[in-house]
Amino acid sequence: IYGDPDQGIGRAPVAKRLLAQVTAEAEQVEERFQAEALAAVALGYTRSRLARDAANMVGRLEDAAKTLDDPRAKAEALAVAAGVQAELGKKEQATTLLTEAADAAKSISGKENKAYALVAVAKGLLSVDDATTALSLLKIAEKSANEVSDPDAQKNAMERVRTTLKQAERKAKT
């Protein structure tokens, strides 16, 4: 249905109705994951060319992200919000959110959580073409991932960091 111009969300009225339903569902998601669910809705509005609705949803998304107590969840949610802002062409707002996200991620004491949060922020930085800062955060993430005590968790974290590190290095060269 997504790509169908007659029935899918290629038609703004249909898209708006479907996204309103999805918003109601997103608001029922567990708090830790709510920002991510709202981000998906905001992206839906953005890609459906419903800019005003997308902007409203981004505001709700940012509010949800800023109220989170868990620093990993907060960092990841702010990074997602920044990605939506970047997609809306609001690079300055995205960069501000990413600064907040980086601060939250750096404050995490658990090595595995810190690595994953820093990767999320680095991905956001790549969306605003800041490969230099992304690389800097990924070096910290790599160190944190390398210090994870559980071998399987360490392997998974290192893979995630290295994959994103390769993306950042490619982007830095362009």
Coordinates of C-alpha atoms in Angstrom, one line a residue, residues 4-172:
D4 CA 0.4 2.7 -4.4
P5 CA -0.6 6.2 -5.6
D6 CA -4.3 5.4 -5.5
Q7 CA -4.5 3.6 -2.2
G8 CA -1.2 4.1 -0.4
I9 CA 0.4 6.9 1.5
G10 CA 1.4 8.5 -1.8
R11 CA -2.0 10.3 -1.4
A12 CA -1.7 12.9 1.4
P13 CA -5.3 12.5 2.8
V14 CA -4.8 8.7 3.1
A15 CA -1.3 9.1 4.5
K16 CA -2.5 11.6 7.1
R17 CA -5.3 9.2 8.2
L18 CA -2.9 6.2 8.4
L19 CA -0.2 8.2 10.2
A20 CA -2.7 9.5 12.7
Q21 CA -3.7 5.9 13.5
V22 CA 0.0 4.9 13.8
T23 CA 0.6 7.9 16.1
A24 CA -2.0 6.6 18.5
E25 CA -0.3 3.2 18.6
A26 CA 3.2 4.8 19.0
E27 CA 2.0 6.7 22.0
Q28 CA 1.1 3.4 23.7
V29 CA 4.6 2.0 23.3
E30 CA 6.8 1.6 26.4
E31 CA 8.5 4.9 27.3
R32 CA 12.0 3.7 26.4
F33 CA 10.9 2.9 22.8
Q34 CA 8.3 5.6 22.3
A35 CA 10.7 8.2 20.9
E36 CA 11.8 5.7 18.2
A37 CA 8.2 4.9 17.4
L38 CA 7.3 8.6 17.1
A39 CA 10.4 9.0 14.9
A40 CA 9.0 6.5 12.5
V41 CA 5.8 8.4 12.4
A42 CA 7.6 11.7 11.9
L43 CA 9.5 10.2 9.0
G44 CA 6.3 8.9 7.5
Y45 CA 4.9 12.5 7.6
T46 CA 8.1 13.8 6.1
R47 CA 8.2 11.3 3.3
S48 CA 4.5 11.9 2.6
R49 CA 5.3 15.6 2.1
L50 CA 3.2 16.6 5.1
A51 CA 5.7 19.1 6.5
R52 CA 3.5 20.8 9.1
D53 CA 2.5 17.4 10.6
A54 CA 6.1 16.2 10.5
A55 CA 7.2 19.3 12.3
N56 CA 4.6 18.8 15.0
M57 CA 5.6 15.2 15.4
V58 CA 9.2 16.1 15.7
G59 CA 8.3 18.5 18.5
R60 CA 6.6 15.6 20.3
L61 CA 9.5 13.3 19.6
E62 CA 12.0 15.8 21.1
D63 CA 9.8 16.3 24.2
A64 CA 9.6 12.5 24.6
A65 CA 13.4 12.1 24.2
K66 CA 14.2 14.9 26.7
T67 CA 12.1 13.4 29.4
L68 CA 13.9 10.0 29.4
D69 CA 16.0 9.3 32.5
D70 CA 18.0 6.4 31.1
P71 CA 21.0 8.1 29.3
R72 CA 21.3 5.4 26.6
A73 CA 17.6 5.7 25.7
K74 CA 17.9 9.5 25.8
A75 CA 21.0 9.6 23.6
E76 CA 19.4 7.2 21.1
A77 CA 16.1 9.1 21.1
L78 CA 17.7 12.5 20.6
A79 CA 19.8 11.0 17.8
V80 CA 16.7 9.7 16.1
A81 CA 15.0 13.1 16.5
A82 CA 18.1 14.7 15.0
G83 CA 17.8 12.4 12.0
V84 CA 14.3 13.4 11.4
Q85 CA 15.3 17.1 11.7
A86 CA 18.1 16.5 9.2
E87 CA 15.6 14.9 6.8
L88 CA 13.4 17.9 7.2
G89 CA 16.4 20.1 6.2
K90 CA 16.8 21.6 9.6
K91 CA 20.5 20.9 10.0
E92 CA 21.1 23.4 12.8
Q93 CA 18.3 22.0 15.0
A94 CA 19.6 18.5 14.2
T95 CA 23.2 19.5 15.3
T96 CA 21.9 20.9 18.6
L97 CA 20.0 17.7 19.3
L98 CA 23.1 15.7 18.5
T99 CA 25.2 17.7 20.9
E100 CA 22.7 16.9 23.7
A101 CA 22.7 13.2 22.5
A102 CA 26.5 13.1 22.6
D103 CA 26.6 14.5 26.1
A104 CA 24.1 11.9 27.3
A105 CA 26.0 9.1 25.6
K106 CA 29.3 10.1 27.1
S107 CA 27.8 10.1 30.6
I108 CA 27.0 6.4 30.4
S109 CA 29.1 4.3 32.7
G110 CA 28.3 0.8 31.3
K111 CA 30.6 0.0 28.4
E112 CA 28.2 -1.8 26.2
N113 CA 25.4 0.8 26.6
K114 CA 27.9 3.6 26.0
A115 CA 29.2 2.0 22.8
Y116 CA 25.7 1.6 21.4
A117 CA 24.6 5.1 22.3
L118 CA 27.7 6.6 20.8
V119 CA 27.1 4.7 17.6
A120 CA 23.5 6.1 17.4
V121 CA 24.9 9.6 17.8
A122 CA 27.6 9.0 15.2
K123 CA 24.9 7.9 12.7
G124 CA 23.0 11.1 13.4
L125 CA 26.2 13.1 12.9
L126 CA 26.7 11.4 9.5
S127 CA 23.1 12.4 8.5
V128 CA 24.2 16.1 9.0
D129 CA 27.5 15.5 7.2
D130 CA 29.7 15.8 10.3
A131 CA 32.0 12.8 9.7
T132 CA 34.8 14.3 11.7
T133 CA 32.8 14.4 15.0
A134 CA 31.3 11.0 14.2
L135 CA 34.7 9.5 13.8
S136 CA 35.8 11.1 17.2
L137 CA 32.8 9.5 18.9
L138 CA 33.3 6.2 17.2
K139 CA 36.8 6.0 18.6
I140 CA 35.4 6.4 22.1
A141 CA 32.7 3.8 21.2
E142 CA 35.4 1.4 20.0
K143 CA 37.3 1.7 23.2
S144 CA 34.1 1.1 25.2
A145 CA 33.0 -1.8 23.1
N146 CA 36.5 -3.4 23.5
E147 CA 36.1 -3.2 27.3
V148 CA 32.8 -5.1 27.4
S149 CA 33.3 -8.1 29.6
D150 CA 31.0 -10.6 28.0
P151 CA 32.7 -12.0 24.8
D152 CA 29.5 -12.3 22.8
A153 CA 28.3 -8.9 23.7
Q154 CA 31.7 -7.5 23.0
K155 CA 31.8 -9.1 19.6
N156 CA 28.3 -7.7 18.7
A157 CA 29.2 -4.2 20.0
M158 CA 32.5 -4.2 18.1
E159 CA 30.8 -5.2 14.9
R160 CA 28.3 -2.4 15.2
V161 CA 31.0 0.1 15.9
R162 CA 33.2 -1.1 13.1
T163 CA 30.4 -1.0 10.6
T164 CA 29.6 2.5 11.5
L165 CA 33.2 3.5 11.6
K166 CA 33.6 2.3 8.0
Q167 CA 30.6 4.4 6.9
A168 CA 32.1 7.4 8.7
E169 CA 35.5 6.9 7.1
R170 CA 34.0 6.7 3.6
K171 CA 31.9 9.8 4.3
A172 CA 35.0 11.7 5.6

